[in-house]
Amino acid sequence: MSKKTVFSGIQPSGVLHIGNYLGAIQNWVRMQHETENYFCVVDLHAITVRQDPAELRENTLRVAKIYLAAGLDPKACTIFIQSHVKEHPEFAWILATLTYMGELGRMTQFKDKAGTKGENVGVGLFTYPTLMAADILLYDTHLVPVGEDQKQHIELTRDLALRFNNAFGATLVVPEPVIRTVGARIMSLGDPLSKMSKSDPRPATYIALTDAPEVIRKKIARAVTDSGADIRFGPEKPAISNLLTIFHLTSGTSIPELERRYRGKGYAEFKRDLAESVIEHLRPFQERYAALDDAEVLRLLADGADRARAVAACTMHRVKERMGLVPA
Ligand code: TYM
């Protein structure tokens, strides 16, 4: 039986944190040997909000290094930069012609990012999901492992694939999201009711993958907790539940076992041990990250783009032919 194809990506904007890692990358690493994989650094998505050019360049390479340091094997995965494969924006245009204003207007990520900008919100933020659909559909992707916040975008991607197929005949594979049951939505350390976000201007609200041990200890010590002293998982304890989730995913110990271990103990001891669990979990990642050679990473990315381009060009050819666009 042939392997299923996986596609996923991360924007090189802000600082990558354990939410990105536990919600998405950890799953990619786990699946990589059973699937055929494409992991993209989605720089064209990042520019939907203004980026400093030098910072964008640096962040793009940093995300690729994070993929490798997290354990993605370049022999099993095609790792590349989105803007190196021009079929992505080309196909996004075609998909935009099949997308309704109402659909894009309903996207919660758009509504959050548009905030109070009114008429001055960028068009790129609005059409962002058509580029994401292009990313996924270009590779005949079956599975898209992401955090919970991306589910709505993948549902739209499925709708667009079906719409295309209905209009022009079976052409595109209809993908499915892969969302973990635990860890798909890691919450902010400053507010357990909003997700941990790399665009949060307050670094104390997230644990960056590259944070030093003493920084991690300090951030966890200061993380908000719930009223009452019990260390228990449940909807009435959103802050402790989030910390228990992080503890579980970084230590492998189940949540009921952690609840038992810390019964009758205070937050201070729990947080101390949690910090050590996170630090130990990130240690091999951070060592690999520090040892990566930029020139070598750039070579891998160039090679990845060559491989991605070959597949994307084939899909574009098929799409254009079906639509009646005359071949060049
Ligand atoms: P981005 O760059 O915001 O986030 C990257 C991945 O991390 C997940 N994530 C989280 N998971 C758990 N808890 C959190 N607090 C948390 N914050 C972020 C996201 O769900 C995502 O999986 N639009 C996408 C990037 C993208 C993409 C794609 C993804 C572009 N094209 C094609 C998949 C397939 C985004 O903004 O992710």
PDB file of N, CA and C in Angstrom, residues 115-198:
ATOM      1  N   GLY A 115      -9.302  42.499  13.763  1.00  0.00           N
ATOM      2  CA  GLY A 115      -9.587  43.295  14.964  1.00  0.00           C
ATOM      3  C   GLY A 115     -10.454  44.486  14.648  1.00  0.00           C
ATOM      4  N   THR A 116      -9.934  45.651  14.961  1.00  0.00           N
ATOM      5  CA  THR A 116     -10.733  46.873  14.790  1.00  0.00           C
ATOM      6  C   THR A 116     -10.255  47.675  13.574  1.00  0.00           C
ATOM      7  N   LYS A 117      -9.523  47.019  12.639  1.00  0.00           N
ATOM      8  CA  LYS A 117      -8.937  47.775  11.517  1.00  0.00           C
ATOM      9  C   LYS A 117      -9.975  48.229  10.491  1.00  0.00           C
ATOM     10  N   GLY A 118     -11.148  47.641  10.507  1.00  0.00           N
ATOM     11  CA  GLY A 118     -12.215  48.043   9.590  1.00  0.00           C
ATOM     12  C   GLY A 118     -11.787  47.915   8.145  1.00  0.00           C
ATOM     13  N   GLU A 119     -11.996  48.991   7.369  1.00  0.00           N
ATOM     14  CA  GLU A 119     -11.686  48.982   5.936  1.00  0.00           C
ATOM     15  C   GLU A 119     -10.183  48.900   5.666  1.00  0.00           C
ATOM     16  N   ASN A 120      -9.365  49.168   6.688  1.00  0.00           N
ATOM     17  CA  ASN A 120      -7.920  49.194   6.470  1.00  0.00           C
ATOM     18  C   ASN A 120      -7.230  47.867   6.720  1.00  0.00           C
ATOM     19  N   VAL A 121      -8.008  46.791   6.790  1.00  0.00           N
ATOM     20  CA  VAL A 121      -7.388  45.486   6.973  1.00  0.00           C
ATOM     21  C   VAL A 121      -6.818  45.019   5.626  1.00  0.00           C
ATOM     22  N   GLY A 122      -5.621  44.412   5.663  1.00  0.00           N
ATOM     23  CA  GLY A 122      -4.946  44.005   4.422  1.00  0.00           C
ATOM     24  C   GLY A 122      -5.720  42.904   3.693  1.00  0.00           C
ATOM     25  N   VAL A 123      -5.707  42.986   2.346  1.00  0.00           N
ATOM     26  CA  VAL A 123      -6.391  41.976   1.526  1.00  0.00           C
ATOM     27  C   VAL A 123      -5.731  40.600   1.714  1.00  0.00           C
ATOM     28  N   GLY A 124      -4.415  40.608   1.931  1.00  0.00           N
ATOM     29  CA  GLY A 124      -3.684  39.346   2.121  1.00  0.00           C
ATOM     30  C   GLY A 124      -4.171  38.578   3.346  1.00  0.00           C
ATOM     31  N   LEU A 125      -4.545  39.307   4.383  1.00  0.00           N
ATOM     32  CA  LEU A 125      -5.070  38.630   5.581  1.00  0.00           C
ATOM     33  C   LEU A 125      -6.394  37.957   5.260  1.00  0.00           C
ATOM     34  N   PHE A 126      -7.163  38.603   4.380  1.00  0.00           N
ATOM     35  CA  PHE A 126      -8.480  38.071   4.023  1.00  0.00           C
ATOM     36  C   PHE A 126      -8.353  36.814   3.158  1.00  0.00           C
ATOM     37  N   THR A 127      -7.449  36.863   2.170  1.00  0.00           N
ATOM     38  CA  THR A 127      -7.320  35.727   1.239  1.00  0.00           C
ATOM     39  C   THR A 127      -6.314  34.665   1.726  1.00  0.00           C
ATOM     40  N   TYR A 128      -5.739  34.908   2.890  1.00  0.00           N
ATOM     41  CA  TYR A 128      -4.779  33.982   3.512  1.00  0.00           C
ATOM     42  C   TYR A 128      -5.203  32.501   3.392  1.00  0.00           C
ATOM     43  N   PRO A 129      -6.480  32.148   3.684  1.00  0.00           N
ATOM     44  CA  PRO A 129      -6.840  30.715   3.624  1.00  0.00           C
ATOM     45  C   PRO A 129      -6.775  30.115   2.219  1.00  0.00           C
ATOM     46  N   THR A 130      -6.870  30.923   1.164  1.00  0.00           N
ATOM     47  CA  THR A 130      -6.769  30.335  -0.182  1.00  0.00           C
ATOM     48  C   THR A 130      -5.310  29.942  -0.470  1.00  0.00           C
ATOM     49  N   LEU A 131      -4.372  30.699   0.110  1.00  0.00           N
ATOM     50  CA  LEU A 131      -2.955  30.321  -0.041  1.00  0.00           C
ATOM     51  C   LEU A 131      -2.670  29.052   0.759  1.00  0.00           C
ATOM     52  N   MET A 132      -3.281  28.957   1.916  1.00  0.00           N
ATOM     53  CA  MET A 132      -3.092  27.745   2.736  1.00  0.00           C
ATOM     54  C   MET A 132      -3.696  26.531   2.021  1.00  0.00           C
ATOM     55  N   ALA A 133      -4.845  26.719   1.392  1.00  0.00           N
ATOM     56  CA  ALA A 133      -5.468  25.617   0.636  1.00  0.00           C
ATOM     57  C   ALA A 133      -4.544  25.207  -0.518  1.00  0.00           C
ATOM     58  N   ALA A 134      -3.946  26.197  -1.188  1.00  0.00           N
ATOM     59  CA  ALA A 134      -3.020  25.891  -2.291  1.00  0.00           C
ATOM     60  C   ALA A 134      -1.842  25.070  -1.780  1.00  0.00           C
ATOM     61  N   ASP A 135      -1.281  25.483  -0.639  1.00  0.00           N
ATOM     62  CA  ASP A 135      -0.144  24.745  -0.053  1.00  0.00           C
ATOM     63  C   ASP A 135      -0.488  23.258   0.042  1.00  0.00           C
ATOM     64  N   ILE A 136      -1.660  23.020   0.616  1.00  0.00           N
ATOM     65  CA  ILE A 136      -2.048  21.643   0.934  1.00  0.00           C
ATOM     66  C   ILE A 136      -2.397  20.861  -0.338  1.00  0.00           C
ATOM     67  N   LEU A 137      -3.197  21.479  -1.215  1.00  0.00           N
ATOM     68  CA  LEU A 137      -3.754  20.729  -2.360  1.00  0.00           C
ATOM     69  C   LEU A 137      -2.710  20.458  -3.443  1.00  0.00           C
ATOM     70  N   LEU A 138      -1.661  21.273  -3.495  1.00  0.00           N
ATOM     71  CA  LEU A 138      -0.625  21.074  -4.530  1.00  0.00           C
ATOM     72  C   LEU A 138       0.073  19.726  -4.408  1.00  0.00           C
ATOM     73  N   TYR A 139       0.093  19.142  -3.193  1.00  0.00           N
ATOM     74  CA  TYR A 139       0.886  17.925  -2.981  1.00  0.00           C
ATOM     75  C   TYR A 139       0.025  16.672  -2.869  1.00  0.00           C
ATOM     76  N   ASP A 140      -1.245  16.742  -3.306  1.00  0.00           N
ATOM     77  CA  ASP A 140      -2.172  15.602  -3.163  1.00  0.00           C
ATOM     78  C   ASP A 140      -2.144  15.079  -1.727  1.00  0.00           C
ATOM     79  N   THR A 141      -2.225  16.024  -0.800  1.00  0.00           N
ATOM     80  CA  THR A 141      -2.092  15.722   0.628  1.00  0.00           C
ATOM     81  C   THR A 141      -3.311  14.970   1.160  1.00  0.00           C
ATOM     82  N   HIS A 142      -3.034  13.925   1.951  1.00  0.00           N
ATOM     83  CA  HIS A 142      -4.133  13.230   2.649  1.00  0.00           C
ATOM     84  C   HIS A 142      -4.320  13.767   4.060  1.00  0.00           C
ATOM     85  N   LEU A 143      -3.210  14.056   4.751  1.00  0.00           N
ATOM     86  CA  LEU A 143      -3.279  14.391   6.175  1.00  0.00           C
ATOM     87  C   LEU A 143      -2.575  15.711   6.472  1.00  0.00           C
ATOM     88  N   VAL A 144      -3.218  16.548   7.297  1.00  0.00           N
ATOM     89  CA  VAL A 144      -2.627  17.837   7.669  1.00  0.00           C
ATOM     90  C   VAL A 144      -2.564  17.929   9.202  1.00  0.00           C
ATOM     91  N   PRO A 145      -1.408  17.602   9.789  1.00  0.00           N
ATOM     92  CA  PRO A 145      -1.300  17.666  11.250  1.00  0.00           C
ATOM     93  C   PRO A 145      -1.082  19.104  11.733  1.00  0.00           C
ATOM     94  N   VAL A 146      -2.028  19.589  12.499  1.00  0.00           N
ATOM     95  CA  VAL A 146      -2.005  20.986  12.970  1.00  0.00           C
ATOM     96  C   VAL A 146      -2.587  21.074  14.373  1.00  0.00           C
ATOM     97  N   GLY A 147      -2.458  22.268  14.974  1.00  0.00           N
ATOM     98  CA  GLY A 147      -3.152  22.564  16.227  1.00  0.00           C
ATOM     99  C   GLY A 147      -4.613  22.885  15.928  1.00  0.00           C
ATOM    100  N   GLU A 148      -5.383  22.957  16.998  1.00  0.00           N
ATOM    101  CA  GLU A 148      -6.836  23.143  16.895  1.00  0.00           C
ATOM    102  C   GLU A 148      -7.228  24.407  16.124  1.00  0.00           C
ATOM    103  N   ASP A 149      -6.417  25.460  16.271  1.00  0.00           N
ATOM    104  CA  ASP A 149      -6.782  26.756  15.671  1.00  0.00           C
ATOM    105  C   ASP A 149      -6.801  26.734  14.143  1.00  0.00           C
ATOM    106  N   GLN A 150      -6.219  25.709  13.521  1.00  0.00           N
ATOM    107  CA  GLN A 150      -6.168  25.671  12.052  1.00  0.00           C
ATOM    108  C   GLN A 150      -7.277  24.808  11.434  1.00  0.00           C
ATOM    109  N   LYS A 151      -8.116  24.219  12.286  1.00  0.00           N
ATOM    110  CA  LYS A 151      -9.130  23.284  11.805  1.00  0.00           C
ATOM    111  C   LYS A 151     -10.081  23.937  10.784  1.00  0.00           C
ATOM    112  N   GLN A 152     -10.492  25.146  11.078  1.00  0.00           N
ATOM    113  CA  GLN A 152     -11.450  25.831  10.194  1.00  0.00           C
ATOM    114  C   GLN A 152     -10.842  26.058   8.800  1.00  0.00           C
ATOM    115  N   HIS A 153      -9.538  26.384   8.760  1.00  0.00           N
ATOM    116  CA  HIS A 153      -8.879  26.587   7.463  1.00  0.00           C
ATOM    117  C   HIS A 153      -8.835  25.280   6.657  1.00  0.00           C
ATOM    118  N   ILE A 154      -8.682  24.170   7.362  1.00  0.00           N
ATOM    119  CA  ILE A 154      -8.609  22.888   6.646  1.00  0.00           C
ATOM    120  C   ILE A 154      -9.993  22.476   6.156  1.00  0.00           C
ATOM    121  N   GLU A 155     -11.012  22.828   6.922  1.00  0.00           N
ATOM    122  CA  GLU A 155     -12.381  22.564   6.438  1.00  0.00           C
ATOM    123  C   GLU A 155     -12.645  23.346   5.155  1.00  0.00           C
ATOM    124  N   LEU A 156     -12.189  24.588   5.108  1.00  0.00           N
ATOM    125  CA  LEU A 156     -12.358  25.373   3.879  1.00  0.00           C
ATOM    126  C   LEU A 156     -11.572  24.737   2.725  1.00  0.00           C
ATOM    127  N   THR A 157     -10.364  24.267   3.025  1.00  0.00           N
ATOM    128  CA  THR A 157      -9.541  23.598   2.008  1.00  0.00           C
ATOM    129  C   THR A 157     -10.298  22.401   1.425  1.00  0.00           C
ATOM    130  N   ARG A 158     -10.935  21.623   2.289  1.00  0.00           N
ATOM    131  CA  ARG A 158     -11.724  20.465   1.827  1.00  0.00           C
ATOM    132  C   ARG A 158     -12.874  20.934   0.921  1.00  0.00           C
ATOM    133  N   ASP A 159     -13.562  21.981   1.346  1.00  0.00           N
ATOM    134  CA  ASP A 159     -14.676  22.501   0.541  1.00  0.00           C
ATOM    135  C   ASP A 159     -14.183  22.941  -0.843  1.00  0.00           C
ATOM    136  N   LEU A 160     -13.008  23.600  -0.872  1.00  0.00           N
ATOM    137  CA  LEU A 160     -12.495  24.085  -2.157  1.00  0.00           C
ATOM    138  C   LEU A 160     -12.094  22.924  -3.068  1.00  0.00           C
ATOM    139  N   ALA A 161     -11.498  21.880  -2.470  1.00  0.00           N
ATOM    140  CA  ALA A 161     -11.106  20.712  -3.277  1.00  0.00           C
ATOM    141  C   ALA A 161     -12.358  20.066  -3.880  1.00  0.00           C
ATOM    142  N   LEU A 162     -13.392  19.914  -3.055  1.00  0.00           N
ATOM    143  CA  LEU A 162     -14.632  19.297  -3.544  1.00  0.00           C
ATOM    144  C   LEU A 162     -15.285  20.169  -4.622  1.00  0.00           C
ATOM    145  N   ARG A 163     -15.259  21.478  -4.393  1.00  0.00           N
ATOM    146  CA  ARG A 163     -15.866  22.400  -5.365  1.00  0.00           C
ATOM    147  C   ARG A 163     -15.142  22.311  -6.709  1.00  0.00           C
ATOM    148  N   PHE A 164     -13.802  22.270  -6.644  1.00  0.00           N
ATOM    149  CA  PHE A 164     -13.018  22.159  -7.877  1.00  0.00           C
ATOM    150  C   PHE A 164     -13.372  20.855  -8.592  1.00  0.00           C
ATOM    151  N   ASN A 165     -13.377  19.760  -7.828  1.00  0.00           N
ATOM    152  CA  ASN A 165     -13.650  18.446  -8.428  1.00  0.00           C
ATOM    153  C   ASN A 165     -15.048  18.394  -9.051  1.00  0.00           C
ATOM    154  N   ASN A 166     -16.016  19.005  -8.362  1.00  0.00           N
ATOM    155  CA  ASN A 166     -17.380  19.019  -8.911  1.00  0.00           C
ATOM    156  C   ASN A 166     -17.448  19.811 -10.205  1.00  0.00           C
ATOM    157  N   ALA A 167     -16.699  20.912 -10.259  1.00  0.00           N
ATOM    158  CA  ALA A 167     -16.767  21.778 -11.431  1.00  0.00           C
ATOM    159  C   ALA A 167     -15.967  21.220 -12.610  1.00  0.00           C
ATOM    160  N   PHE A 168     -14.806  20.612 -12.329  1.00  0.00           N
ATOM    161  CA  PHE A 168     -13.880  20.276 -13.424  1.00  0.00           C
ATOM    162  C   PHE A 168     -13.515  18.789 -13.503  1.00  0.00           C
ATOM    163  N   GLY A 169     -14.134  17.968 -12.674  1.00  0.00           N
ATOM    164  CA  GLY A 169     -13.810  16.533 -12.674  1.00  0.00           C
ATOM    165  C   GLY A 169     -12.765  16.219 -11.616  1.00  0.00           C
ATOM    166  N   ALA A 170     -12.723  14.935 -11.182  1.00  0.00           N
ATOM    167  CA  ALA A 170     -11.844  14.528 -10.076  1.00  0.00           C
ATOM    168  C   ALA A 170     -10.397  14.915 -10.365  1.00  0.00           C
ATOM    169  N   THR A 171      -9.874  15.869  -9.608  1.00  0.00           N
ATOM    170  CA  THR A 171      -8.524  16.386  -9.844  1.00  0.00           C
ATOM    171  C   THR A 171      -7.720  16.447  -8.545  1.00  0.00           C
ATOM    172  N   LEU A 172      -8.379  16.876  -7.471  1.00  0.00           N
ATOM    173  CA  LEU A 172      -7.653  17.172  -6.231  1.00  0.00           C
ATOM    174  C   LEU A 172      -8.008  16.165  -5.132  1.00  0.00           C
ATOM    175  N   VAL A 173      -7.015  15.819  -4.328  1.00  0.00           N
ATOM    176  CA  VAL A 173      -7.253  14.952  -3.166  1.00  0.00           C
ATOM    177  C   VAL A 173      -7.879  15.798  -2.054  1.00  0.00           C
ATOM    178  N   VAL A 174      -8.918  15.275  -1.410  1.00  0.00           N
ATOM    179  CA  VAL A 174      -9.574  16.005  -0.317  1.00  0.00           C
ATOM    180  C   VAL A 174      -8.878  15.624   1.001  1.00  0.00           C
ATOM    181  N   PRO A 175      -8.182  16.594   1.629  1.00  0.00           N
ATOM    182  CA  PRO A 175      -7.353  16.257   2.809  1.00  0.00           C
ATOM    183  C   PRO A 175      -8.158  16.213   4.102  1.00  0.00           C
ATOM    184  N   GLU A 176      -7.535  15.613   5.129  1.00  0.00           N
ATOM    185  CA  GLU A 176      -8.156  15.579   6.455  1.00  0.00           C
ATOM    186  C   GLU A 176      -7.209  16.185   7.486  1.00  0.00           C
ATOM    187  N   PRO A 177      -7.753  16.904   8.458  1.00  0.00           N
ATOM    188  CA  PRO A 177      -6.884  17.409   9.530  1.00  0.00           C
ATOM    189  C   PRO A 177      -6.500  16.289  10.486  1.00  0.00           C
ATOM    190  N   VAL A 178      -5.315  16.394  11.075  1.00  0.00           N
ATOM    191  CA  VAL A 178      -4.912  15.480  12.163  1.00  0.00           C
ATOM    192  C   VAL A 178      -4.647  16.364  13.371  1.00  0.00           C
ATOM    193  N   ILE A 179      -5.534  16.257  14.357  1.00  0.00           N
ATOM    194  CA  ILE A 179      -5.440  17.138  15.532  1.00  0.00           C
ATOM    195  C   ILE A 179      -5.374  16.256  16.771  1.00  0.00           C
ATOM    196  N   ARG A 180      -4.335  16.433  17.585  1.00  0.00           N
ATOM    197  CA  ARG A 180      -4.190  15.549  18.749  1.00  0.00           C
ATOM    198  C   ARG A 180      -5.302  15.804  19.757  1.00  0.00           C
ATOM    199  N   THR A 181      -5.611  14.752  20.527  1.00  0.00           N
ATOM    200  CA  THR A 181      -6.670  14.929  21.523  1.00  0.00           C
ATOM    201  C   THR A 181      -6.159  15.746  22.710  1.00  0.00           C
ATOM    202  N   VAL A 182      -4.886  15.577  23.054  1.00  0.00           N
ATOM    203  CA  VAL A 182      -4.307  16.373  24.150  1.00  0.00           C
ATOM    204  C   VAL A 182      -3.175  17.210  23.559  1.00  0.00           C
ATOM    205  N   GLY A 183      -3.186  18.516  23.820  1.00  0.00           N
ATOM    206  CA  GLY A 183      -2.077  19.358  23.366  1.00  0.00           C
ATOM    207  C   GLY A 183      -2.361  20.145  22.105  1.00  0.00           C
ATOM    208  N   ALA A 184      -3.569  20.017  21.554  1.00  0.00           N
ATOM    209  CA  ALA A 184      -3.888  20.718  20.308  1.00  0.00           C
ATOM    210  C   ALA A 184      -4.112  22.206  20.533  1.00  0.00           C
ATOM    211  N   ARG A 185      -4.244  22.588  21.799  1.00  0.00           N
ATOM    212  CA  ARG A 185      -4.443  23.994  22.104  1.00  0.00           C
ATOM    213  C   ARG A 185      -3.778  24.295  23.448  1.00  0.00           C
ATOM    214  N   ILE A 186      -2.495  24.627  23.389  1.00  0.00           N
ATOM    215  CA  ILE A 186      -1.756  24.998  24.595  1.00  0.00           C
ATOM    216  C   ILE A 186      -2.081  26.469  24.882  1.00  0.00           C
ATOM    217  N   MET A 187      -2.390  26.743  26.139  1.00  0.00           N
ATOM    218  CA  MET A 187      -2.861  28.084  26.471  1.00  0.00           C
ATOM    219  C   MET A 187      -1.725  28.984  26.968  1.00  0.00           C
ATOM    220  N   SER A 188      -1.986  30.279  26.945  1.00  0.00           N
ATOM    221  CA  SER A 188      -1.015  31.277  27.393  1.00  0.00           C
ATOM    222  C   SER A 188      -0.719  31.100  28.880  1.00  0.00           C
ATOM    223  N   LEU A 189       0.547  31.319  29.271  1.00  0.00           N
ATOM    224  CA  LEU A 189       0.888  31.217  30.700  1.00  0.00           C
ATOM    225  C   LEU A 189       0.340  32.417  31.481  1.00  0.00           C
ATOM    226  N   GLY A 190      -0.029  33.462  30.738  1.00  0.00           N
ATOM    227  CA  GLY A 190      -0.548  34.666  31.395  1.00  0.00           C
ATOM    228  C   GLY A 190      -2.064  34.689  31.463  1.00  0.00           C
ATOM    229  N   ASP A 191      -2.718  33.900  30.599  1.00  0.00           N
ATOM    230  CA  ASP A 191      -4.183  33.892  30.556  1.00  0.00           C
ATOM    231  C   ASP A 191      -4.645  32.540  30.003  1.00  0.00           C
ATOM    232  N   PRO A 192      -5.096  31.668  30.895  1.00  0.00           N
ATOM    233  CA  PRO A 192      -5.423  30.301  30.450  1.00  0.00           C
ATOM    234  C   PRO A 192      -6.643  30.227  29.542  1.00  0.00           C
ATOM    235  N   LEU A 193      -7.270  31.379  29.267  1.00  0.00           N
ATOM    236  CA  LEU A 193      -8.430  31.346  28.368  1.00  0.00           C
ATOM    237  C   LEU A 193      -8.056  31.776  26.951  1.00  0.00           C
ATOM    238  N   SER A 194      -6.805  32.223  26.729  1.00  0.00           N
ATOM    239  CA  SER A 194      -6.390  32.474  25.335  1.00  0.00           C
ATOM    240  C   SER A 194      -5.193  31.593  25.006  1.00  0.00           C
ATOM    241  N   LYS A 195      -5.086  31.267  23.705  1.00  0.00           N
ATOM    242  CA  LYS A 195      -4.044  30.304  23.334  1.00  0.00           C
ATOM    243  C   LYS A 195      -2.661  30.952  23.410  1.00  0.00           C
ATOM    244  N   MET A 196      -1.662  30.109  23.650  1.00  0.00           N
ATOM    245  CA  MET A 196      -0.280  30.572  23.614  1.00  0.00           C
ATOM    246  C   MET A 196      -0.008  31.030  22.190  1.00  0.00           C
ATOM    247  N   SER A 197       0.509  32.258  22.040  1.00  0.00           N
ATOM    248  CA  SER A 197       0.622  32.819  20.697  1.00  0.00           C
ATOM    249  C   SER A 197       1.994  33.427  20.463  1.00  0.00           C
ATOM    250  N   LYS A 198       2.563  33.163  19.258  1.00  0.00           N
ATOM    251  CA  LYS A 198       3.894  33.705  18.993  1.00  0.00           C
ATOM    252  C   LYS A 198       3.846  35.192  18.656  1.00  0.00           C
TER     253      LYS A 198
END
